[in-house]
């Protein structure tokens, strides 16, 4: 525990002082690069419908996805269809709805237990839309196998109403549970695991790759904890209570980090290394 500074991971403000991390990334036979979307590759915006991949992040994804030794996976709470449209980079794996939906290009799968809960999600969405109709700035989003209640634009005095309605809808509907992110409540199928489930499935398909996960929200902590000890967990932001081993301040810095990973790999597989 470093003196005077909270127990969070050290800030990765300059990448050069991390030669050990560089060596680990360079010497791995491959990299499984898992990335959250909102707050990580795209700045958080008032209306989630307006979120866009940062140009620097897009360029980094293209570089990494173009490296045959790197698998890039975007793991998000967004639906698979929404995520695909926003990312739109060739050869990127998409894991939507916190990994309940996985599209690896050659195969696209939806968790069967989640499919079975679809009627429950539908009932909860109908109930919440009726109850929260008229609450300013509140959006109830039907994401197929999950639902989100966004309240980023809701005035504070209405937030308890939103929270209570979501809690009651989850309690009244069999097979769903309530989870929370940044100004969003989510109703998800009551199956074990969140983004960690996606990370485990991806690791099964890429067992020799060094896994890396970059994310900003509390829902990313499940994924951080699912990494093996040699894995690299990167928190975007300043939360102190985290399982991440390093942190960057904001999505711009996350993009810079990804470019650095691409540089490290390019040097490692550079001329003479053979690909
Ligand atoms: Mg996020």
XYZ file of C-alpha atoms and ligand atoms in Angstrom:
276
model
C 0.000 0.000 0.000
C 1.601 3.225 -1.065
C 1.606 6.020 1.478
C -0.781 8.903 1.151
C -2.463 7.556 -1.961
C -5.635 5.499 -1.836
C -5.415 1.774 -2.385
C -6.310 1.915 -6.070
C -3.987 0.641 -8.774
C -1.125 2.855 -9.927
C -1.957 5.332 -12.666
C -0.612 4.503 -16.106
C -0.007 8.090 -17.144
C 3.163 7.298 -19.041
C 3.550 3.946 -20.675
C 7.328 3.828 -20.857
C 7.793 3.230 -17.111
C 6.023 -0.104 -17.541
C 8.730 -2.217 -19.174
C 7.566 -5.328 -17.326
C 4.103 -4.978 -18.818
C 5.617 -4.303 -22.246
C 7.732 -7.448 -21.982
C 4.741 -9.502 -20.922
C 2.705 -8.243 -23.883
C 5.612 -8.716 -26.313
C 6.537 -12.233 -25.252
C 3.022 -13.731 -25.146
C 2.213 -16.057 -28.066
C -0.986 -14.094 -28.594
C -3.185 -11.472 -26.952
C -6.882 -11.712 -26.143
C -7.758 -8.046 -25.952
C -11.189 -7.625 -24.309
C -12.639 -4.139 -24.224
C -15.705 -2.560 -22.738
C -17.453 -0.009 -24.983
C -19.142 2.899 -23.120
C -16.737 4.888 -20.976
C -13.807 2.898 -22.384
C -13.768 3.110 -26.203
C -16.511 5.737 -26.368
C -16.915 8.697 -24.019
C -20.004 8.585 -21.795
C -22.706 10.860 -23.206
C -26.061 12.030 -21.842
C -28.077 9.866 -24.231
C -26.612 6.353 -24.676
C -27.984 6.372 -28.247
C -25.424 9.086 -29.111
C -22.325 7.182 -27.951
C -19.628 6.872 -30.604
C -16.340 5.038 -30.836
C -13.483 7.562 -30.484
C -11.565 7.918 -33.771
C -8.310 7.088 -31.943
C -9.924 3.993 -30.464
C -11.209 2.934 -33.895
C -7.715 3.267 -35.330
C -6.302 1.194 -32.451
C -8.957 -1.509 -32.924
C -8.148 -1.686 -36.638
C -4.435 -2.081 -35.902
C -4.974 -4.734 -33.234
C -7.635 -6.669 -35.161
C -5.332 -6.647 -38.188
C -2.593 -8.406 -36.198
C -3.100 -12.162 -36.646
C -1.705 -12.827 -33.141
C -4.278 -10.569 -31.465
C -7.978 -11.291 -30.902
C -10.023 -8.183 -30.177
C -13.337 -8.638 -28.360
C -15.690 -5.823 -27.395
C -17.669 -6.931 -24.325
C -20.581 -4.644 -23.528
C -23.913 -4.410 -21.784
C -25.354 -3.208 -25.094
C -27.263 -5.632 -27.285
C -25.200 -7.471 -29.882
C -26.921 -5.712 -32.806
C -26.368 -2.267 -31.274
C -22.741 -3.025 -30.482
C -21.959 -4.380 -33.969
C -23.330 -1.236 -35.557
C -21.360 1.104 -33.287
C -18.032 -0.736 -33.510
C -18.073 -1.751 -37.169
C -14.416 -2.836 -37.375
C -13.504 -5.971 -39.341
C -12.420 -9.102 -37.450
C -13.611 -7.913 -34.054
C -15.479 -10.339 -31.779
C -18.618 -8.867 -30.205
C -20.042 -9.946 -26.855
C -23.359 -8.198 -26.219
C -25.648 -8.113 -23.195
C -22.683 -8.676 -20.855
C -21.638 -11.759 -22.797
C -25.021 -13.491 -23.013
C -24.722 -12.968 -26.788
C -21.435 -13.785 -28.488
C -20.511 -13.238 -32.123
C -17.115 -14.565 -33.113
C -17.597 -14.065 -36.831
C -17.816 -17.748 -37.697
C -20.435 -18.444 -35.035
C -23.015 -16.393 -33.192
C -24.596 -17.762 -30.017
C -27.116 -16.644 -27.422
C -27.020 -18.177 -23.962
C -29.952 -20.688 -23.922
C -30.868 -19.861 -20.338
C -31.093 -16.212 -21.338
C -33.339 -17.045 -24.317
C -35.684 -18.872 -21.954
C -36.020 -15.686 -19.856
C -37.045 -13.537 -22.832
C -40.775 -13.521 -21.885
C -39.797 -12.325 -18.398
C -37.751 -9.460 -19.878
C -40.659 -8.543 -22.124
C -43.081 -8.448 -19.178
C -40.678 -6.320 -17.113
C -40.179 -3.873 -19.988
C -43.939 -3.444 -20.458
C -44.422 -2.868 -16.736
C -41.553 -0.366 -16.458
C -42.601 1.578 -19.551
C -46.097 1.969 -18.100
C -44.834 2.963 -14.652
C -42.059 5.289 -15.711
C -43.904 6.972 -18.537
C -43.676 10.674 -17.730
C -40.504 10.464 -15.643
C -38.252 12.997 -17.380
C -35.139 11.687 -19.116
C -35.820 8.066 -18.219
C -35.434 5.514 -21.026
C -36.511 1.873 -20.747
C -34.531 -0.032 -23.367
C -35.514 -3.533 -24.467
C -32.262 -5.298 -25.375
C -33.824 -8.688 -26.088
C -32.334 -10.921 -23.413
C -31.887 -8.020 -20.961
C -33.432 -4.593 -20.344
C -31.865 -1.302 -19.267
C -33.399 1.605 -17.426
C -31.272 4.651 -18.252
C -31.608 7.687 -15.995
C -28.557 9.769 -16.891
C -30.810 12.678 -17.890
C -33.336 12.225 -15.090
C -33.415 15.009 -12.464
C -32.240 13.746 -9.058
C -35.639 14.143 -7.395
C -37.094 11.493 -9.735
C -34.284 8.963 -9.293
C -35.817 7.209 -6.231
C -38.990 6.556 -8.287
C -36.910 5.003 -11.081
C -34.932 2.835 -8.688
C -38.018 1.666 -6.813
C -39.835 0.760 -10.046
C -36.849 -1.247 -11.291
C -36.480 -3.030 -7.954
C -40.174 -3.919 -7.899
C -40.173 -5.081 -11.526
C -37.219 -7.382 -10.831
C -38.835 -8.716 -7.660
C -42.173 -9.305 -9.408
C -40.674 -11.168 -12.354
C -39.344 -14.697 -11.969
C -35.948 -15.375 -13.436
C -34.592 -11.822 -13.530
C -32.136 -9.963 -11.344
C -31.318 -6.303 -10.995
C -27.791 -4.971 -11.491
C -26.464 -1.454 -11.571
C -24.009 0.551 -13.646
C -23.374 4.261 -14.090
C -26.848 5.893 -14.047
C -28.332 2.686 -15.468
C -30.255 -0.173 -13.883
C -30.372 -3.487 -15.675
C -32.693 -6.437 -15.534
C -30.805 -9.532 -16.518
C -31.575 -13.236 -16.629
C -30.822 -14.750 -13.288
C -27.932 -16.855 -14.589
C -24.559 -16.814 -12.882
C -21.913 -14.454 -14.109
C -21.682 -11.187 -16.018
C -18.830 -10.093 -18.235
C -16.673 -12.746 -16.543
C -18.800 -15.341 -18.331
C -17.818 -13.820 -21.686
C -14.151 -13.694 -20.694
C -14.185 -17.379 -19.676
C -15.808 -18.421 -22.946
C -13.350 -16.378 -24.996
C -10.405 -17.790 -23.041
C -11.604 -21.326 -23.818
C -11.365 -20.425 -27.502
C -7.962 -18.694 -27.127
C -6.252 -20.662 -24.356
C -2.682 -19.589 -25.145
C -3.353 -15.873 -25.499
C -2.513 -13.422 -22.720
C -5.879 -11.959 -21.682
C -6.349 -8.251 -21.180
C -9.507 -6.425 -20.138
C -10.040 -2.671 -20.275
C -13.200 -1.250 -18.678
C -14.594 1.625 -16.647
C -17.705 0.477 -14.832
C -18.483 -1.663 -11.808
C -19.842 -4.331 -14.177
C -16.286 -4.685 -15.553
C -14.980 -5.758 -12.150
C -16.430 -9.266 -12.722
C -14.263 -9.486 -15.849
C -11.169 -8.141 -14.070
C -11.539 -10.811 -11.392
C -11.981 -13.549 -14.016
C -8.505 -12.914 -15.456
C -5.676 -15.269 -14.512
C -2.774 -13.790 -12.484
C -0.769 -13.091 -15.650
C -3.731 -11.221 -17.171
C -3.830 -7.451 -17.476
C -6.812 -5.569 -16.009
C -6.969 -1.885 -16.876
C -9.465 0.440 -15.205
C -10.530 3.560 -17.081
C -11.278 6.198 -14.433
C -10.513 6.907 -10.816
C -12.598 4.417 -8.839
C -10.556 3.203 -5.874
C -12.343 -0.040 -5.183
C -11.171 -2.146 -8.122
C -9.547 -5.454 -8.995
C -7.641 -3.769 -11.867
C -3.870 -3.706 -11.665
C -3.398 -0.493 -13.637
C -5.510 2.498 -14.543
C -5.819 5.190 -17.185
C -7.842 8.363 -16.571
C -10.216 8.504 -19.563
C -11.213 6.922 -22.916
C -8.566 9.006 -24.785
C -5.909 7.430 -22.594
C -7.432 3.987 -23.091
C -7.054 4.512 -26.860
C -3.420 5.583 -26.331
C -2.867 2.442 -24.248
C -4.285 0.272 -27.060
C -2.008 1.967 -29.602
C 0.898 1.216 -27.284
C -0.156 -2.463 -27.137
C -0.287 -2.466 -30.954
C 3.211 -0.907 -31.087
C 4.588 -3.487 -28.654
C 3.128 -6.336 -30.712
C 4.284 -4.828 -34.002
C 7.846 -4.636 -32.634
C 7.560 -8.175 -31.270
C 6.333 -9.667 -34.577
C 8.300 -7.165 -36.634
C 10.720 -7.872 -39.492
C 12.425 -11.188 -39.009
C 9.979 -12.477 -36.396
C 7.750 -13.979 -39.078
C 3.992 -14.117 -38.864
Mg -18.393 1.000 -19.644
